[in-house]
Structures are given as structure tokens and as C-alpha cells.
Short mmCIF file of C-alpha atoms in Angstrom, two decimals:
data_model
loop_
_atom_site.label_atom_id
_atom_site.label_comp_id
_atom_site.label_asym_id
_atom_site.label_seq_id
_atom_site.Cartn_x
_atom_site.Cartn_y
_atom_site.Cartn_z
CA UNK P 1 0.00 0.00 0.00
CA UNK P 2 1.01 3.54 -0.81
CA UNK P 3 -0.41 6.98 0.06
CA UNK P 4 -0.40 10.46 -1.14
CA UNK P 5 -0.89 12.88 1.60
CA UNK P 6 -2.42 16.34 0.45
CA UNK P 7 -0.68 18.78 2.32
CA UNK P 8 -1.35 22.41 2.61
CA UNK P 9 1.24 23.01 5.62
CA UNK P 10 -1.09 23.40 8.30
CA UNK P 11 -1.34 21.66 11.38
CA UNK P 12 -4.07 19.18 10.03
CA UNK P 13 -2.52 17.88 7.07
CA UNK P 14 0.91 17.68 8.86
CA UNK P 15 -1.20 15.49 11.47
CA UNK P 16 -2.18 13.35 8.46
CA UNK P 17 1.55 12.74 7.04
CA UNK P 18 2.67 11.63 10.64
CA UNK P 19 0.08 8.99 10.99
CA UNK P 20 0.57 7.52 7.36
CA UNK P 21 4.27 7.72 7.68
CA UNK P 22 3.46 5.75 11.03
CA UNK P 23 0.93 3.32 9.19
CA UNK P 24 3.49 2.76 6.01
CA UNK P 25 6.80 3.77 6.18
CA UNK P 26 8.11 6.97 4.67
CA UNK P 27 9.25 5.27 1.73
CA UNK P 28 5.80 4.45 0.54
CA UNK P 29 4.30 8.32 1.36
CA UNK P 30 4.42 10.95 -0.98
CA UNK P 31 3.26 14.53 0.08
CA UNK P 32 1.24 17.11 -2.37
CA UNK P 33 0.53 20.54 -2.43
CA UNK P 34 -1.47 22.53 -4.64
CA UNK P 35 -1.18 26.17 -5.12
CA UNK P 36 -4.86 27.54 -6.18
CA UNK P 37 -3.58 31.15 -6.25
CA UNK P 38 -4.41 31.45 -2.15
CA UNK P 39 -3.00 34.76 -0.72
CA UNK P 40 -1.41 32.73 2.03
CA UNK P 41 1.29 31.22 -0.26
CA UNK P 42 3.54 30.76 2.75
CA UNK P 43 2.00 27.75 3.39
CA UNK P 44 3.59 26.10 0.38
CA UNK P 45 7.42 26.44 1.67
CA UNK P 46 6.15 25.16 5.31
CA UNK P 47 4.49 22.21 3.32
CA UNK P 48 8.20 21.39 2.04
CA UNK P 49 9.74 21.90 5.47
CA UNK P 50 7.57 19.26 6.50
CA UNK P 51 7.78 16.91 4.08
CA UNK P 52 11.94 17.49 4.61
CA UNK P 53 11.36 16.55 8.43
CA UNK P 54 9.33 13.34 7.76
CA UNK P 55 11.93 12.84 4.81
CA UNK P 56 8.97 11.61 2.02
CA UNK P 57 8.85 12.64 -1.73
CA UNK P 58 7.19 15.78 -2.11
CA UNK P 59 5.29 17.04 -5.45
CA UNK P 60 3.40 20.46 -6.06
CA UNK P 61 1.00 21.29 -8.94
CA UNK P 62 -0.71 24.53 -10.13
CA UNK P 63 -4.26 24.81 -10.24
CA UNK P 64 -4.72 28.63 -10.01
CA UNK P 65 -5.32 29.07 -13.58
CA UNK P 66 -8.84 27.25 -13.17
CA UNK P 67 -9.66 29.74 -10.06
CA UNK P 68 -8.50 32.97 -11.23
CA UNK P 69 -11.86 34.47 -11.68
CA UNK P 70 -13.43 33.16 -8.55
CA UNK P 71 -13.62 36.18 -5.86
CA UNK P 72 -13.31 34.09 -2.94
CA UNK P 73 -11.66 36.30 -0.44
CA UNK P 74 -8.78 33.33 0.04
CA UNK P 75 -7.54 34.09 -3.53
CA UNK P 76 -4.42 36.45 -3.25
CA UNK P 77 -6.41 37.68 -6.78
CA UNK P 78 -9.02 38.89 -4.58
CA UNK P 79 -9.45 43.01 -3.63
CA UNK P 80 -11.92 41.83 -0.46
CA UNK P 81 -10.01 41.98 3.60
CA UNK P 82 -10.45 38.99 5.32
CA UNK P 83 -13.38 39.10 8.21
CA UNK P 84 -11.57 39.06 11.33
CA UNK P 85 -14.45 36.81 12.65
CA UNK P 86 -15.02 32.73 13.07
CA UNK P 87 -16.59 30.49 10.81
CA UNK P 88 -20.05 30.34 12.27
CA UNK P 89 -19.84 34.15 12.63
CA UNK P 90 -19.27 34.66 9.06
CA UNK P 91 -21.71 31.95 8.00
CA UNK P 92 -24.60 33.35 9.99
CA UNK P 93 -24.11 36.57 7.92
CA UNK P 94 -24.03 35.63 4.75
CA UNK P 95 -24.90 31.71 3.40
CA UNK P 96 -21.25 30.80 3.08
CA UNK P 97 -18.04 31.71 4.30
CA UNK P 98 -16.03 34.45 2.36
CA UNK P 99 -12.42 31.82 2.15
CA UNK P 100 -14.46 29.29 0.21
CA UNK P 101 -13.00 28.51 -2.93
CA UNK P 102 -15.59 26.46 -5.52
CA UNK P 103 -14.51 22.94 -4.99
CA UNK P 104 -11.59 22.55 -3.53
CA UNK P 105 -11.29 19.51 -2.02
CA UNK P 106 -12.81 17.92 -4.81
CA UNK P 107 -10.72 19.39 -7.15
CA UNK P 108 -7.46 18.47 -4.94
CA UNK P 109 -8.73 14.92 -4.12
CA UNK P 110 -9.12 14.30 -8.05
CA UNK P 111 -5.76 15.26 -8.59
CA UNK P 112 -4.53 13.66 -6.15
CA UNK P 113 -6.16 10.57 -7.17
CA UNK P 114 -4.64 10.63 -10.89
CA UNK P 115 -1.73 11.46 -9.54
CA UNK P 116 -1.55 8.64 -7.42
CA UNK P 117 -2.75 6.37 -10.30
CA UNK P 118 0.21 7.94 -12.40
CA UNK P 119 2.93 7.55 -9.66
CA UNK P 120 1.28 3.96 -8.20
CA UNK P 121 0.27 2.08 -11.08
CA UNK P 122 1.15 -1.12 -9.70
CA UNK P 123 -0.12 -0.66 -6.10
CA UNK P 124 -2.95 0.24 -4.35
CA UNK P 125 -3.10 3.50 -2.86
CA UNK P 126 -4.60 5.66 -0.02
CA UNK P 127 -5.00 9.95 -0.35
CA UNK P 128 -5.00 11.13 3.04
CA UNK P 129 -6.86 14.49 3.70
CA UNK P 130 -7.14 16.58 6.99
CA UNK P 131 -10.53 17.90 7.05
CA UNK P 132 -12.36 17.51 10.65
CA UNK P 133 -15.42 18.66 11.80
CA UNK P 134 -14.34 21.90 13.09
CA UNK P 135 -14.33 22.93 9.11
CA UNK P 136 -17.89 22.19 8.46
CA UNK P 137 -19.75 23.60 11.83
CA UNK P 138 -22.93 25.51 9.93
CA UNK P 139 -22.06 23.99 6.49
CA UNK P 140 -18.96 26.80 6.89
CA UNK P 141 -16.78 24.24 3.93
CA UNK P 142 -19.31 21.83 2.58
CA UNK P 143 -16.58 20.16 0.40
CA UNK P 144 -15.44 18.82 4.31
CA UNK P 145 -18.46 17.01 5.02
CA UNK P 146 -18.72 13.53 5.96
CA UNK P 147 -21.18 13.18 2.83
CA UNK P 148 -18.99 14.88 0.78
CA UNK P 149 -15.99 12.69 1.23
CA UNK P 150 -18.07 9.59 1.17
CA UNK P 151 -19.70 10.52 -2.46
CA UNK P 152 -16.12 11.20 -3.66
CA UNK P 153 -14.54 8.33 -2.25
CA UNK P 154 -17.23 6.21 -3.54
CA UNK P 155 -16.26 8.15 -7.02
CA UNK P 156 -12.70 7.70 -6.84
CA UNK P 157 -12.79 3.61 -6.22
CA UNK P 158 -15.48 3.18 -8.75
CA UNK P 159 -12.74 5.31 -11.12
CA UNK P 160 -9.59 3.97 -10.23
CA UNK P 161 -11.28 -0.10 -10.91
CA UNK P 162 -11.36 0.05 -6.99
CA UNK P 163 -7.26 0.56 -6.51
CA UNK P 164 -7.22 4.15 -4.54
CA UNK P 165 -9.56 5.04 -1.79
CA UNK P 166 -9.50 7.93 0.24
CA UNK P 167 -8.64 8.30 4.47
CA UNK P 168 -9.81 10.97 6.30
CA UNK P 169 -8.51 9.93 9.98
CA UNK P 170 -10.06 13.07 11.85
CA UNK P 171 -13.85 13.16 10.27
CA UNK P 172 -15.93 13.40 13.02
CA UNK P 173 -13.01 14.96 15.36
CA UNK P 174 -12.18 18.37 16.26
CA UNK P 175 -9.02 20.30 15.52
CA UNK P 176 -8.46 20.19 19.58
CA UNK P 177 -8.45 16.37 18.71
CA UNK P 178 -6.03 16.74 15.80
CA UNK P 179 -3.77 18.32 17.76
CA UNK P 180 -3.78 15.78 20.71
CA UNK P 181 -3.11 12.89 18.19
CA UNK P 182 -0.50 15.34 16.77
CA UNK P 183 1.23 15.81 20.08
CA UNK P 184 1.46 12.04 20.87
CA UNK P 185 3.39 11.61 17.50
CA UNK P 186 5.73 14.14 17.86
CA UNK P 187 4.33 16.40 15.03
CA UNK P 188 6.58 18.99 14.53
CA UNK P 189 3.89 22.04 14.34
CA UNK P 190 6.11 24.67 14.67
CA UNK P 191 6.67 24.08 10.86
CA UNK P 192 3.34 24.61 10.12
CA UNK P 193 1.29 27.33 8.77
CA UNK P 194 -2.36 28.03 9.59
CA UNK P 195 -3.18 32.02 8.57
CA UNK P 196 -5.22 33.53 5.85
CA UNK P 197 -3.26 36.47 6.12
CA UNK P 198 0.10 37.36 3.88
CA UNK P 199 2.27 38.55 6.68
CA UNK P 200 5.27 36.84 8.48
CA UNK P 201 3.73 35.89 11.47
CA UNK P 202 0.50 34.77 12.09
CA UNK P 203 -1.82 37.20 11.94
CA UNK P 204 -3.59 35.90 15.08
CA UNK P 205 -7.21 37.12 14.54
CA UNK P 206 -8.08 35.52 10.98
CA UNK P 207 -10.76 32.63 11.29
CA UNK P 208 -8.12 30.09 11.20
CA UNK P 209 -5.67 31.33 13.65
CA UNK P 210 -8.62 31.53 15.92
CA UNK P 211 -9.01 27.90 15.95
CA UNK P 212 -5.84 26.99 15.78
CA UNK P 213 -5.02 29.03 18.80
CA UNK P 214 -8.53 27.05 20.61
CA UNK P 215 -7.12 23.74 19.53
CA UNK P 216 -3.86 24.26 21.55
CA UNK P 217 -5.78 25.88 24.13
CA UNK P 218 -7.89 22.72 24.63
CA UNK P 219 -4.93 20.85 24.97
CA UNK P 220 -3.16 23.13 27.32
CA UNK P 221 -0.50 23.40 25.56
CA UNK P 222 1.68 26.45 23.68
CA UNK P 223 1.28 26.71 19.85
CA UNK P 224 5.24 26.39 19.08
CA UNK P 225 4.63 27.98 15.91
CA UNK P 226 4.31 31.40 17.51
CA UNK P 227 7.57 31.22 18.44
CA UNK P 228 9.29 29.78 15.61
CA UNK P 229 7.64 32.32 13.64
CA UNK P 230 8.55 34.87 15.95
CA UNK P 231 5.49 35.91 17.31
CA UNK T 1 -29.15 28.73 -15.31
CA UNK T 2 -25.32 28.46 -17.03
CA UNK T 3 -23.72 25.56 -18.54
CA UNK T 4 -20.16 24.43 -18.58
CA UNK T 5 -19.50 21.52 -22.01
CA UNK T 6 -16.22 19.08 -21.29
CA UNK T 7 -15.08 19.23 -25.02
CA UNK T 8 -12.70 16.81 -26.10
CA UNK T 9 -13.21 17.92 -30.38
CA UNK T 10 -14.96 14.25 -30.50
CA UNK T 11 -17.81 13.02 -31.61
CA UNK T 12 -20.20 12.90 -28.11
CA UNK T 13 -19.06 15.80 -26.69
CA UNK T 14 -20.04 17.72 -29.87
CA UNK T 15 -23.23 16.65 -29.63
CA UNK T 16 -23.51 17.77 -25.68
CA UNK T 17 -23.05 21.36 -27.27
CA UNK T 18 -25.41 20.90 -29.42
CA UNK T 19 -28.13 20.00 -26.54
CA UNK T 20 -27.02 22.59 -24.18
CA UNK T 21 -27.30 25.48 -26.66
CA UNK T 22 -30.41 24.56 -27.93
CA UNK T 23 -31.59 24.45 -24.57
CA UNK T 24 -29.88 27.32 -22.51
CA UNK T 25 -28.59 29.44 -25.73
CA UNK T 26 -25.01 29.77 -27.13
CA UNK T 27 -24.26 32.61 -24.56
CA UNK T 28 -24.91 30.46 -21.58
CA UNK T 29 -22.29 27.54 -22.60
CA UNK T 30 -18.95 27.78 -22.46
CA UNK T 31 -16.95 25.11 -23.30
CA UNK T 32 -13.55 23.59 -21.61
CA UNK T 33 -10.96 21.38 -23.36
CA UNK T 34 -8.44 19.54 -20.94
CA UNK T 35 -4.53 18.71 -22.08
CA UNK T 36 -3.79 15.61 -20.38
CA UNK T 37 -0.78 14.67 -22.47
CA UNK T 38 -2.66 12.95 -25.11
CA UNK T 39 -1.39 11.63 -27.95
CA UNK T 40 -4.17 13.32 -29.95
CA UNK T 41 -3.70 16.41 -29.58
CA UNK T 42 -5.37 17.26 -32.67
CA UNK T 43 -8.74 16.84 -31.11
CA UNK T 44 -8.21 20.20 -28.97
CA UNK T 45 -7.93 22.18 -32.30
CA UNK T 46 -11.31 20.68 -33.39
CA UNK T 47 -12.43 21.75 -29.89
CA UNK T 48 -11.60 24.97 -30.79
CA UNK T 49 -13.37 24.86 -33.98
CA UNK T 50 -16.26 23.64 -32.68
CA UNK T 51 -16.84 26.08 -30.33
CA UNK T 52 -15.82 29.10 -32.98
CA UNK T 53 -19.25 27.19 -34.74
CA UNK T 54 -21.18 27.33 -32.15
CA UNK T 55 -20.14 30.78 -30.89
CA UNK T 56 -19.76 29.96 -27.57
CA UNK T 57 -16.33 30.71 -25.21
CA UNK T 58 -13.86 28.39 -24.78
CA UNK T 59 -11.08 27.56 -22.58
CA UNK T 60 -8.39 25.24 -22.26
CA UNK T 61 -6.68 24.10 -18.77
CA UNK T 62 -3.20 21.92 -18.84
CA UNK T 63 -3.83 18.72 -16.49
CA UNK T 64 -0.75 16.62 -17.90
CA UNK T 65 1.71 17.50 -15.57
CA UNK T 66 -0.20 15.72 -12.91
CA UNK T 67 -0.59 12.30 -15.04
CA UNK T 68 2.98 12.62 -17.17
CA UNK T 69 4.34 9.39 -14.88
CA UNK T 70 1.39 7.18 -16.04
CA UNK T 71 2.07 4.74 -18.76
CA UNK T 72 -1.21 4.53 -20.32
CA UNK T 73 -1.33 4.21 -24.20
CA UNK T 74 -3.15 7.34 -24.62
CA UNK T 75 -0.50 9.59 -23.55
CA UNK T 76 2.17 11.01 -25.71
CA UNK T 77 4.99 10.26 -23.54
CA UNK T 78 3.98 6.69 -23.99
CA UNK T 79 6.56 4.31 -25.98
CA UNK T 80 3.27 1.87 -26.53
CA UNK T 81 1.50 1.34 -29.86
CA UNK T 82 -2.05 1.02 -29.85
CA UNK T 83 -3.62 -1.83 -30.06
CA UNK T 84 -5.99 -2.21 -32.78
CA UNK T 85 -8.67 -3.76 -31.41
CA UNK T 86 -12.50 -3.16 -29.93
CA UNK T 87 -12.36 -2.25 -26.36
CA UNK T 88 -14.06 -5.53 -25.64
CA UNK T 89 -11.57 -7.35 -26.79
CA UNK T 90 -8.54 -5.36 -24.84
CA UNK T 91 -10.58 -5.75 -21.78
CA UNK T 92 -10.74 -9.92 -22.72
CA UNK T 93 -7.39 -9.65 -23.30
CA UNK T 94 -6.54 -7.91 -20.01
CA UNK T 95 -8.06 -6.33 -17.08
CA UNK T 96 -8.36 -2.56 -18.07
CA UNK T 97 -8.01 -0.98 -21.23
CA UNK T 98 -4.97 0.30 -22.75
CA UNK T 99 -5.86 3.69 -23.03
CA UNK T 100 -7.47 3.91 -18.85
CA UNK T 101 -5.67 7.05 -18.23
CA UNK T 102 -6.16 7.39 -14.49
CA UNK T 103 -9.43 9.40 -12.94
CA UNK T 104 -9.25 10.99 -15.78
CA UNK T 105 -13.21 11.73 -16.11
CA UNK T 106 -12.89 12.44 -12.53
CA UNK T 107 -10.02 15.09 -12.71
CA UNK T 108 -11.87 16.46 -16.04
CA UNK T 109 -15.36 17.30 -13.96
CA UNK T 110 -13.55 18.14 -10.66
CA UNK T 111 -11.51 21.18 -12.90
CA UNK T 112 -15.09 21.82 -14.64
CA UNK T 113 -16.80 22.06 -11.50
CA UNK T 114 -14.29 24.32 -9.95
CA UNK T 115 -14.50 26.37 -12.84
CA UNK T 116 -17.92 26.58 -13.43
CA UNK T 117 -17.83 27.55 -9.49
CA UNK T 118 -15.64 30.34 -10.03
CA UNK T 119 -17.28 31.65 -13.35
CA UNK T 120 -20.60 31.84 -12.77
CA UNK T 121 -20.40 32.79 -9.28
CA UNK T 122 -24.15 33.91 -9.32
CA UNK T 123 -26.00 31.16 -10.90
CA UNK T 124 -26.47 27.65 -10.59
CA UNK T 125 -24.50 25.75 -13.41
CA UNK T 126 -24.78 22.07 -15.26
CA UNK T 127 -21.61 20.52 -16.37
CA UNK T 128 -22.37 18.25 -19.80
CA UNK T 129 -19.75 15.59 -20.61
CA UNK T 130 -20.93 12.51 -23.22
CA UNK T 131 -19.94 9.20 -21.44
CA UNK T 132 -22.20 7.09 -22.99
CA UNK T 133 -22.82 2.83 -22.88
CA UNK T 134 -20.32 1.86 -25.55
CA UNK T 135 -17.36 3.45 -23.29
CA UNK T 136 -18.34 1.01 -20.34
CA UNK T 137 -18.52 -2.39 -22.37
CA UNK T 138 -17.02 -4.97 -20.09
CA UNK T 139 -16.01 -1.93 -17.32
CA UNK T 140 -13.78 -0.32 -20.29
CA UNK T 141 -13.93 2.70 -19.00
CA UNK T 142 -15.12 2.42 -15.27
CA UNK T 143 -15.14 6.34 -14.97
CA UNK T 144 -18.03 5.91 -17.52
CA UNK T 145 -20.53 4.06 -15.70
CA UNK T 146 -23.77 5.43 -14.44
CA UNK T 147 -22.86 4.37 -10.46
CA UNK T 148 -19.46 6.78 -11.66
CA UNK T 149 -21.48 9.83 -12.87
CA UNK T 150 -24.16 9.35 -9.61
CA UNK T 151 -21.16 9.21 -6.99
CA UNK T 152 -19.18 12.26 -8.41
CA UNK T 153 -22.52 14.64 -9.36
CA UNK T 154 -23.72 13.77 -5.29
CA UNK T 155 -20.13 15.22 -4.22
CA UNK T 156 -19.98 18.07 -6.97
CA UNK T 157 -23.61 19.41 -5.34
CA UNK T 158 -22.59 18.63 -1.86
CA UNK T 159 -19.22 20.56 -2.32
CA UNK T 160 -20.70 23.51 -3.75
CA UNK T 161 -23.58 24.37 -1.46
CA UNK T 162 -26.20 22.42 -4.36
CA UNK T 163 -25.51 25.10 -6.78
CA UNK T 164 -23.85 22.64 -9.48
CA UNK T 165 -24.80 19.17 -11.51
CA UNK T 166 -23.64 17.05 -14.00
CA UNK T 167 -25.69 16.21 -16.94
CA UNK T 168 -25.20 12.96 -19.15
CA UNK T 169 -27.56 13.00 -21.70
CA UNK T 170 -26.00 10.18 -22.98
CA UNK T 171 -25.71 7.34 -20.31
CA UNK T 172 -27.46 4.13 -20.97
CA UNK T 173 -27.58 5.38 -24.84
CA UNK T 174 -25.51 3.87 -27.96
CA UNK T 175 -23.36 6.34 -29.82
CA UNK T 176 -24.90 5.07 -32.50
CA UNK T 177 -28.08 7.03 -30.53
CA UNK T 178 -25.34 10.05 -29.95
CA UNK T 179 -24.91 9.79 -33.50
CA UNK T 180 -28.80 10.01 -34.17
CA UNK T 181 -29.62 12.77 -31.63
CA UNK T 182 -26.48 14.90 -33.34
CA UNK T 183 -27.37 14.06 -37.02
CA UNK T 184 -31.17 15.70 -36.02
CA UNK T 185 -29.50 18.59 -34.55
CA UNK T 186 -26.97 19.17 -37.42
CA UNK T 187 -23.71 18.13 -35.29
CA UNK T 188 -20.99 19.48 -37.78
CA UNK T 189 -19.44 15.99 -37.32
CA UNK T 190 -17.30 16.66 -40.04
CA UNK T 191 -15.27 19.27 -37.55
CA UNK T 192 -14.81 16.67 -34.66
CA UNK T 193 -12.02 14.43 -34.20
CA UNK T 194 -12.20 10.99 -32.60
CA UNK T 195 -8.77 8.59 -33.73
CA UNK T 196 -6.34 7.68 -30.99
CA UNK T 197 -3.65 7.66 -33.04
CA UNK T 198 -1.51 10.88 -34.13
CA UNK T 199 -1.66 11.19 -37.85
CA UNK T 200 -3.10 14.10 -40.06
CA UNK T 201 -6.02 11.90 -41.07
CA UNK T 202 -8.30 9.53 -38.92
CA UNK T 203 -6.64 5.85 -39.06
CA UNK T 204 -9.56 4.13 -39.67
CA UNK T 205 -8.27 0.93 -37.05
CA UNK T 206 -7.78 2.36 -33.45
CA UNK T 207 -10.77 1.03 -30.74
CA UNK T 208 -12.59 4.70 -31.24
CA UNK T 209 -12.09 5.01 -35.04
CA UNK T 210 -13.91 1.49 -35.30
CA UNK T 211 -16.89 2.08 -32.40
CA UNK T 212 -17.07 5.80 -34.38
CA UNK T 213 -17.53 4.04 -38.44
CA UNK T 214 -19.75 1.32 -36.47
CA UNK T 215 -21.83 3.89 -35.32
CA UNK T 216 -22.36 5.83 -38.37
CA UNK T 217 -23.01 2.66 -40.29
CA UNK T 218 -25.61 2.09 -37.75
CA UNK T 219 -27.50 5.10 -38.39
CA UNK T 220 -27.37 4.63 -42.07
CA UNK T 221 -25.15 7.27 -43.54
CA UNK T 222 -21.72 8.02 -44.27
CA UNK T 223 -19.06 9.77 -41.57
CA UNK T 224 -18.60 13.78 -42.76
CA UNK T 225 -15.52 14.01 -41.11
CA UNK T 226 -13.60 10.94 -43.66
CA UNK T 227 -14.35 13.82 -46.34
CA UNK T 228 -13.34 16.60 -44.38
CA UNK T 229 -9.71 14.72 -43.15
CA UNK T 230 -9.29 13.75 -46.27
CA UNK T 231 -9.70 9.77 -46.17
#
């Protein structure tokens, strides 16, 4: 068995590479990022940081071409400042949240899927993803959902004559959760990148560094990124 | 209501222009053509063409960077010759088709759906692609099938809050019915392109240059596009 681990460089995909590299062996993980034209490119060096530490083949592709006119505030194409407010603020104001990008996480998990068809043609083959349920409290990223990921995994066996399925280890957990699992494996956050923003440390207020910032909270523990990014 | 046509230059997809134009009108269809490395690359100027005819916008998107380490026929990279045979018979022979290039109907729609979600922001959209019966004969194509199409429209509405579909006019028809419904609609089948293989005209022996002159025969009359090539 082999897995591709789609990694943005956040603490939840980071989680995800730890427990396959655990599972298979880091000779049989591969790690891919995909830069959509999001304003919070920084994520994409901390993605190869990580895959450096866990010492697995790492691959990027370029799918911002297909997003570019999308307004979604998490493009860095986009004129709009991010709400300083969390998810199930932002979604009780308007009927979705202003970061979502038109499916993207189907859109990765397909091309992650060929990819690992391409790169695995003799194996079978696993696509990790990190989405929890923290991401889809009021529908905030629908493309998180349980039902989501079970419709596409459903597509992606059917497609691949059954060889690649996809594992989503924390559906149905929390990001506090994540980050306990994370903790007992050693993960080494202070790689990772969670903000929306474009600055050089986190920005601390955007949606995402709010729950990041709950998640080590929960656990008690300091985020080590803030220092290693010298916040 | 907006409507996003995968275009390959072929015969099928052709005729989903056709449909969705008649029904929404040419300024609600655009259509998208998909490098994937193909050895045909011809079919993507027909594309072209056939959108210049039905005066609709079209667009292009480079996948084949993500599937350049499969060794599927179909791609150019691909030191393979075709086999010329029916799909039913590669499929006797072995246990997937030659020219499976992996998830790639799956990558195509995930891109269209993305795209669709980022064009028409404002409106629902419908995503047409031609998979019809002949491509699934003995699970030739298994990203063909209906129980395909079902799993990845449920996670295409799921993942973009129910605003987008996929429509397959074609599934559980012939393409010697694809042929019929085009011929009523005057398909200009003699600008589509359907041969695997990479010469200036159509070779007349590849699996999709037979199933195409089968279907044709079926309905009676002769193929336009054998003038038009110059066979």
C-alpha cells in the first residue's frame, strides 16, 4: 500500500503525514501541495519543510489558472479583507463563508487521485486528507463534510477499478483532537502554517488562527509555531 | 441557469453542445478542453473549432503534468502502440483498457466544476460531458458508468452548497443514438475528431475510429468528417 498525503502546511494535514508515515513507512508516502492562487502562499514552503522533516517525496501542482476568476476572499487575486471573525460568525451573515474557494477539495482529491494512479500504477493506494469537523460547523466548507468525502470516495474507487480510496482519519473529530493525536506523534507544528493572512507571522485574529489558537488551548498546551515564527 | 460543455473535439461531446445550446442558448455555454498529455492532440484544435461554430467561449486548462508518470497508451509520452482492437476485446485480453488514463473523467469534472464555481459565481450551473454505454462495455472505461457519474454529481452538489450538476444526456444510450440525436440537430461531425492515433487523417483501425464508423453505419449514412480529413 502507498499513500499520497495532500498537504497544505497546516497543522491538520501535517497530522495526516505523521500517521501515514506511522501506518506505512516513509518510503511508501508521498506529500502534495497545490497552489490555487491562495494569498497565504507561505503555506507552500512550510508544506516542504515538512515533508523534509518526515523525509517523504514531495510534489506540487498549479491549479490557479482554473480559479483565477473566482472572488473568494482566500484568492491572493481577490481586492476583499479577510473578516476578522469565526466560521459560524461569518456563515450566519451571509450563506457561506467568504475563504471558500468552488470545490476545492474535490478538485485536490481528483488530482490527487490521478496522480496517485500515475505515480502507483502497480499498487494500491490511499489519499490522506485533513478535514475535521471543526471545518464544516454551519455547512462553513461543505466540500469537508462527511457526505462529501463519502460521495467522492465512492467516485474515486469506482474510477480507479477500486485501486485508490481515500482516508480521512479526523472526520468526526475536532481540531483540539487533531492536535492531541498530533502531540502524541511528535508532530513537529512549529513548521506549520495556519493564517489567511500574507504577513510573516501569524496574523492571530483571521478565522483560522482563531481555531488553531482554541485547539492548543484545549490541549493546554503552547502553539510552538508562535515562536518559531517569531510571534 | 449556465452551462459548462467538457469538449474533447470528439464526436459525443459535440453533440452535448449541441443540446445545451439549444436548450440554454449559445451565450450560456462555455466550453472547456483539458490537455492531459494525449497523444491526440489534434482533437483540442477541433475543440476549438467547434466552439468558434457554435459561438460559444472556450477555454483550455493543462492537467498533464499531474498524469505525465502514467504509462497509459493514450498519452504522448507513452513508448506503446495502440492496439488495434475493440475495447471488448482489450478488456478480454486484459483487465483494463490500454488507453485507462487514471481518474481521468474524474479530474476532467472536478476542474469543470471548480471552474464553473468560479465563473458563474451567481447562478447555478450544469456541467455536460458525453460518457455514454459503448465506453463502459465490459467496465472499459469504469469512470463511464452510471454508479461513476451518480457518486461524483452527489459530491460536486454537496461541495458547492447544491448550486452545481452534472448532466449525461447520454448514459445508458448507444453512440450510434449520440450519432442520431447529433445528425437531427446538425452536429458538424465533419469538424470533430475521434482517432487515438496521431496522424493528419483519422486511421480508420484504433478502438474509437472502429466504435465511431460502427456507429455511423448504424444510423445509415456516411461519416462527414472521412471527407473533411481527407480519407
Amino acid at each position: 500500500m502507498k499513500a499520497v498525503i495532500l498537504s497544505s502546511g497546516g497543522l491538520d494535514s501535517t497530522t495526516c503525514i505523521a500517521l501515514a508515515v506511522e501506518k506505512l513507512g516513509q518510503e511508501n508516502v508521498s506529500t502534495v501541495s497545490i497552489f490555487y492562487g491562495q494569498r497565504h502562499a507561505r503555506e507552500l514552503s512550510c508544506a516542504r519543510a515538512v515533508a523534509e522533516f518526515y523525509g517523504v517525496n514531495h510534489y506540487e501542482f498549479d491549479a490557479a489558472e482554473i480559479l483565477k476568476s473566482s472572488n473568494s476572499a482566500l484568492l491572493n487575486s481577490s481586492t476583499k479583507n479577510l473578516e476578522h471573525s469565526t466560521y459560524a460568525e461569518q456563515v450566519k451573515k451571509n450563506s457561506r463563508v467568504e475563504t471558500y474557494v468552488p470545490f476545492r477539495n474535490g478538485l485536490m482529491l481528483s488530482m490527487a487521485a490521478s496522480f496517485a494512479g500515475s505515480i502507483y500504477e502497480d499498487s494500491d493506494g490511499e489519499i490522506y486528507i485533513g478535514v475535521h469537523q471543526d471545518d464544516t460547523a454551519g455547512n462553513a466548507y461543505p466540500d469537508c463534510r462527511a457526505d462529501f468525502i463519502e460521495a467522492i470516495n465512492t467516485a474515486i474507487k469506482i474510477g480507479t477499478y477500486g485501486k485508490i480510496k481515500i482516508v480521512a482519519p479526523f472526520l468526526g473529530k475536532t481540531k483540539a483532537d487533531v492536535v492531541k493525536i498530533g502531540t502524541s506523534l511528535a508532530v513537529p507544528y512549529e513548521l506549520t502554517w495556519s493564517c489567511y493572512e500574507r504577513g510573516d507571522t501569524p496574523c492571530g485574529r483571521c478565522a483560522t488562527c482563531l481555531d488553531r489558537a482554541r485547539a492548543f488551548a484545549a490541549n493546554g498546551i503552547a502553539d510552538p509555531a508562535l515562536k518559531s515564527f517569531g510571534k
